[in-house]
GROMACS .gro file of N, CA, C and O in nm:
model
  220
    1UNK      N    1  -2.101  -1.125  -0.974
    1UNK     CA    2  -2.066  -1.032  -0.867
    1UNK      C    3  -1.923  -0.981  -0.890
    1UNK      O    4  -1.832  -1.063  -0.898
    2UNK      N    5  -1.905  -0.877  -0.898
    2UNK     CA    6  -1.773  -0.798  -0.914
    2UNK      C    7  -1.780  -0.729  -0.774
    2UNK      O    8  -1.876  -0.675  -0.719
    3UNK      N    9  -1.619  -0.752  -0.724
    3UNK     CA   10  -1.557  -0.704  -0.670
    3UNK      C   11  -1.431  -0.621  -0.674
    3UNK      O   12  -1.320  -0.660  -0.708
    4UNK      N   13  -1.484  -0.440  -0.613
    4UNK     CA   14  -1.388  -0.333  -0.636
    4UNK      C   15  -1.248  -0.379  -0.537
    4UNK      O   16  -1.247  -0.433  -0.426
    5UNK      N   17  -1.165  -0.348  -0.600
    5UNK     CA   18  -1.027  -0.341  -0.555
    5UNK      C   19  -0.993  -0.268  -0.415
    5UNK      O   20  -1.019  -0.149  -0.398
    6UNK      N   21  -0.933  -0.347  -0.318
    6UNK     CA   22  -0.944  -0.296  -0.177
    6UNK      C   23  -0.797  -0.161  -0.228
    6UNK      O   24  -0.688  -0.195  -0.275
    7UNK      N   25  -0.823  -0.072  -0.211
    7UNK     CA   26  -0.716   0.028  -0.157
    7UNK      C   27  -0.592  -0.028  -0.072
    7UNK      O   28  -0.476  -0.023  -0.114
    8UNK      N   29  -0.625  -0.076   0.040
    8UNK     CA   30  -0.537  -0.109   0.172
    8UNK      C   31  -0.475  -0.229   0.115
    8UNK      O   32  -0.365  -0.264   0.158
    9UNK      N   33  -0.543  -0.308   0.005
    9UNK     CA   34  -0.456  -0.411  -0.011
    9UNK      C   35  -0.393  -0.416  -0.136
    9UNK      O   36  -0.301  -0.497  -0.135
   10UNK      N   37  -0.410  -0.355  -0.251
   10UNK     CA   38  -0.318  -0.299  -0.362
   10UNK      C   39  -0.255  -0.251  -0.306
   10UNK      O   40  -0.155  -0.311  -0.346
   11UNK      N   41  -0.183  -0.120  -0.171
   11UNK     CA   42  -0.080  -0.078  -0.117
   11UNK      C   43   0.029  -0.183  -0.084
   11UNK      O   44   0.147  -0.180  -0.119
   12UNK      N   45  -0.044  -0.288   0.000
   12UNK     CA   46   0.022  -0.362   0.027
   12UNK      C   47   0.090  -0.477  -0.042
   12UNK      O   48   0.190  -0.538  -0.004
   13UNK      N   49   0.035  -0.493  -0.125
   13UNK     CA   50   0.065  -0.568  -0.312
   13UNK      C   51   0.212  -0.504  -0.353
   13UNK      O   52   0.320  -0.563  -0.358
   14UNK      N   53   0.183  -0.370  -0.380
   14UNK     CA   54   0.291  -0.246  -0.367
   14UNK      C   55   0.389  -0.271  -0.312
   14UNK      O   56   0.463  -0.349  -0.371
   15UNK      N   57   0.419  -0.235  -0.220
   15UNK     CA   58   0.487  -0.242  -0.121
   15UNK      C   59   0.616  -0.391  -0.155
   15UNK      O   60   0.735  -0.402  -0.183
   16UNK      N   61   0.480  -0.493  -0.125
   16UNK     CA   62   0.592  -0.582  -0.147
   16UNK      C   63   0.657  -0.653  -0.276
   16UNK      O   64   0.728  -0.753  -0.280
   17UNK      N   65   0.619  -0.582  -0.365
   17UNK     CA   66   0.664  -0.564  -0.459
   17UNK      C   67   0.772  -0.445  -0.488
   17UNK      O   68   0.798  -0.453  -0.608
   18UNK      N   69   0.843  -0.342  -0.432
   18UNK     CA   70   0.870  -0.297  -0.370
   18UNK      C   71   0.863  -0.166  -0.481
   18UNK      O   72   0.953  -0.123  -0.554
   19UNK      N   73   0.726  -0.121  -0.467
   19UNK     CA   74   0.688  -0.038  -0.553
   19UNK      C   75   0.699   0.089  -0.524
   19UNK      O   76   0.581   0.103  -0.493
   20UNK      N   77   0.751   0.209  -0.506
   20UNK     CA   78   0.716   0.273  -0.432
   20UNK      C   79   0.615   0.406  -0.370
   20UNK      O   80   0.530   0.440  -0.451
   21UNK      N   81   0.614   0.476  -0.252
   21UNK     CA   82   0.500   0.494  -0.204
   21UNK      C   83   0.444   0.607  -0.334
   21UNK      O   84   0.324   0.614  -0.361
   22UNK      N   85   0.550   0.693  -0.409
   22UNK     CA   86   0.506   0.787  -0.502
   22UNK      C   87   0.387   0.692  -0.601
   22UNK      O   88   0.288   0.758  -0.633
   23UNK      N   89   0.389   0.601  -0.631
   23UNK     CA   90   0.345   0.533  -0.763
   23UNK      C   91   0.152   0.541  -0.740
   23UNK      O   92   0.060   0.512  -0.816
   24UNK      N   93   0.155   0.591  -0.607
   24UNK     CA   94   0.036   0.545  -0.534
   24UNK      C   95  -0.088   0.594  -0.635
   24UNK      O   96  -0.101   0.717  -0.632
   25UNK      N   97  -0.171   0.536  -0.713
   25UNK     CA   98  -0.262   0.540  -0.835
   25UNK      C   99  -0.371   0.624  -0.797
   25UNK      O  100  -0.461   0.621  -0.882
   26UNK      N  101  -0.390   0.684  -0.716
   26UNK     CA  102  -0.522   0.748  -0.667
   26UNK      C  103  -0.523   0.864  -0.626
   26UNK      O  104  -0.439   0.907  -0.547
   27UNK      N  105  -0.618   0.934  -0.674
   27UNK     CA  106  -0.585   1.115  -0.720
   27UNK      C  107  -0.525   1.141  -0.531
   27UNK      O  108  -0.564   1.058  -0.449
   28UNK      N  109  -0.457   1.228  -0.496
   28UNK     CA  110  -0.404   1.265  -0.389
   28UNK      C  111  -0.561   1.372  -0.309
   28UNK      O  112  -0.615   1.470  -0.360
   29UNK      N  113  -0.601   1.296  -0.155
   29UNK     CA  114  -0.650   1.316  -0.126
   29UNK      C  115  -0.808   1.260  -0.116
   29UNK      O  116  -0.907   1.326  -0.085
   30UNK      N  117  -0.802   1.174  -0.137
   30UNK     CA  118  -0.888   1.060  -0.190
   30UNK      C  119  -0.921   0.987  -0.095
   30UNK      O  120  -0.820   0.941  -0.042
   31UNK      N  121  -1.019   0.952  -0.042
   31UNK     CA  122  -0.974   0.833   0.080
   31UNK      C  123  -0.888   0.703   0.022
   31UNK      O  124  -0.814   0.634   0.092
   32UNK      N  125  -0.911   0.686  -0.102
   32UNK     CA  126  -0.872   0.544  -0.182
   32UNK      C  127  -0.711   0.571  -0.180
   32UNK      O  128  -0.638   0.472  -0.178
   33UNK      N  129  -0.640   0.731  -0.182
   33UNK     CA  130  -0.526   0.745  -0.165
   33UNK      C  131  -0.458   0.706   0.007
   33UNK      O  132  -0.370   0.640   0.063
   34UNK      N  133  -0.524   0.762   0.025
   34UNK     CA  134  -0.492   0.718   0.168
   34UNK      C  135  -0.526   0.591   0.201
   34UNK      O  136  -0.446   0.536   0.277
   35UNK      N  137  -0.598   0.542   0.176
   35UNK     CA  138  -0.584   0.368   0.204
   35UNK      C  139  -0.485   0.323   0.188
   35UNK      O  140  -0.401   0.294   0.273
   36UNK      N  141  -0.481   0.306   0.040
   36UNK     CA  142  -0.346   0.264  -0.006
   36UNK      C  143  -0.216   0.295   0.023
   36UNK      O  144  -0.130   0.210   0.000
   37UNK      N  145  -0.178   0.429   0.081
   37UNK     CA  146  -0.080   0.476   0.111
   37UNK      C  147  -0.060   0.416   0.286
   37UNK      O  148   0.051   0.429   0.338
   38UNK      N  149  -0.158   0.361   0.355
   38UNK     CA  150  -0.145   0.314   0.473
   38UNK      C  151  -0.120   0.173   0.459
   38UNK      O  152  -0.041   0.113   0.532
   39UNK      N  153  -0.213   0.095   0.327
   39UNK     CA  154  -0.138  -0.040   0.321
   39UNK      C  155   0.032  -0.082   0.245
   39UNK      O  156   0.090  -0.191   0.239
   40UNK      N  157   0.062   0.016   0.210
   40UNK     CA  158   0.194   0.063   0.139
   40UNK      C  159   0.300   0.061   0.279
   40UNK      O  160   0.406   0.002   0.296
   41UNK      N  161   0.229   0.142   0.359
   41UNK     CA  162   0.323   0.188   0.482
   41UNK      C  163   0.344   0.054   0.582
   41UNK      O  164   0.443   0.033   0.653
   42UNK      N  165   0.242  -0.018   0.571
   42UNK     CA  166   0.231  -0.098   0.679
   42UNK      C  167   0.345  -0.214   0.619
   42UNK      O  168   0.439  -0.253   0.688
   43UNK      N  169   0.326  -0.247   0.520
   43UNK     CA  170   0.471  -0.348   0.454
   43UNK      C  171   0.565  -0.277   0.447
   43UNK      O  172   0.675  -0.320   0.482
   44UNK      N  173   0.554  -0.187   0.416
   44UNK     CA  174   0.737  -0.129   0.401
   44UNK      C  175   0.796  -0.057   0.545
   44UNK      O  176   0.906  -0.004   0.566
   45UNK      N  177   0.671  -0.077   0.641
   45UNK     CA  178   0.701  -0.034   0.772
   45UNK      C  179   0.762  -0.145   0.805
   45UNK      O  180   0.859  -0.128   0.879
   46UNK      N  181   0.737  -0.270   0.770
   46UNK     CA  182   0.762  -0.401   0.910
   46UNK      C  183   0.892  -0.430   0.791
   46UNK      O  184   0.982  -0.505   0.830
   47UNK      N  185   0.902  -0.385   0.679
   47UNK     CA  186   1.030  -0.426   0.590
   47UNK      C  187   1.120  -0.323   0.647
   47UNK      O  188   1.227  -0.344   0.590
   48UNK      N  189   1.128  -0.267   0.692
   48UNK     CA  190   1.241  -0.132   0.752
   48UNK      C  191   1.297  -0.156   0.883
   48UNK      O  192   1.404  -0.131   0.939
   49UNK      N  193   1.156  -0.232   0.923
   49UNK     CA  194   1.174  -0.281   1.094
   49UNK      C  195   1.275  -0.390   1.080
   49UNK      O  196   1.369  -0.391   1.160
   50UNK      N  197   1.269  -0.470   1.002
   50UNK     CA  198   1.311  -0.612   1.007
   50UNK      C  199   1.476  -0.605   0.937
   50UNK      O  200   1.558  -0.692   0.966
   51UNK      N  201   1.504  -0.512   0.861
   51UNK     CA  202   1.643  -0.436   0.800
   51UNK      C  203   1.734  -0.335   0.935
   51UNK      O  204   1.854  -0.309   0.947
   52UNK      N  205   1.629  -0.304   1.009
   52UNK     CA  206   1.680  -0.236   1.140
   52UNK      C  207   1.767  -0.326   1.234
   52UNK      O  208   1.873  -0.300   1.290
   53UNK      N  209   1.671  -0.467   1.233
   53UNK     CA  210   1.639  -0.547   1.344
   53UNK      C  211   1.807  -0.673   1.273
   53UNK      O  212   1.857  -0.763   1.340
   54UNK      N  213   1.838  -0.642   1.167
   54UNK     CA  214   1.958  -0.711   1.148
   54UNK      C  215   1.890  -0.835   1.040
   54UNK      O  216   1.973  -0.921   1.009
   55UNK      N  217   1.752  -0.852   0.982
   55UNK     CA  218   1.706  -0.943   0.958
   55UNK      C  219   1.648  -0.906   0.800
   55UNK      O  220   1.585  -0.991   0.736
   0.00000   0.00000   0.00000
């Protein structure tokens, strides 16, 4: 059984790796782009929050 690569969670792989959002591997417009670009956002969202927040 092979399992395809979640979008939302390679972003987030990304992210905290602190890859950034340009690098995003998936032709633009894609749903697979946009996944990824939302699991990208969601770590580097709560990493921005937490740099805001003094932490």
């Amino acid at each position: 059984m092979t399992t395809d690569p979640d979008p939302f969670e390679e972003g987030q792989r990304a992210a905290r790796k602190n890859i950034p959002a340009q690098a995003n591997p998936y032709r633009d417009g894609s749903e697979e782009h946009s996944l990824w670009a939302a699991g990208h956002e969601r770590i580097a969202g709560e990493a921005e929050a937490d740099e805001s927040e003094g932490g």
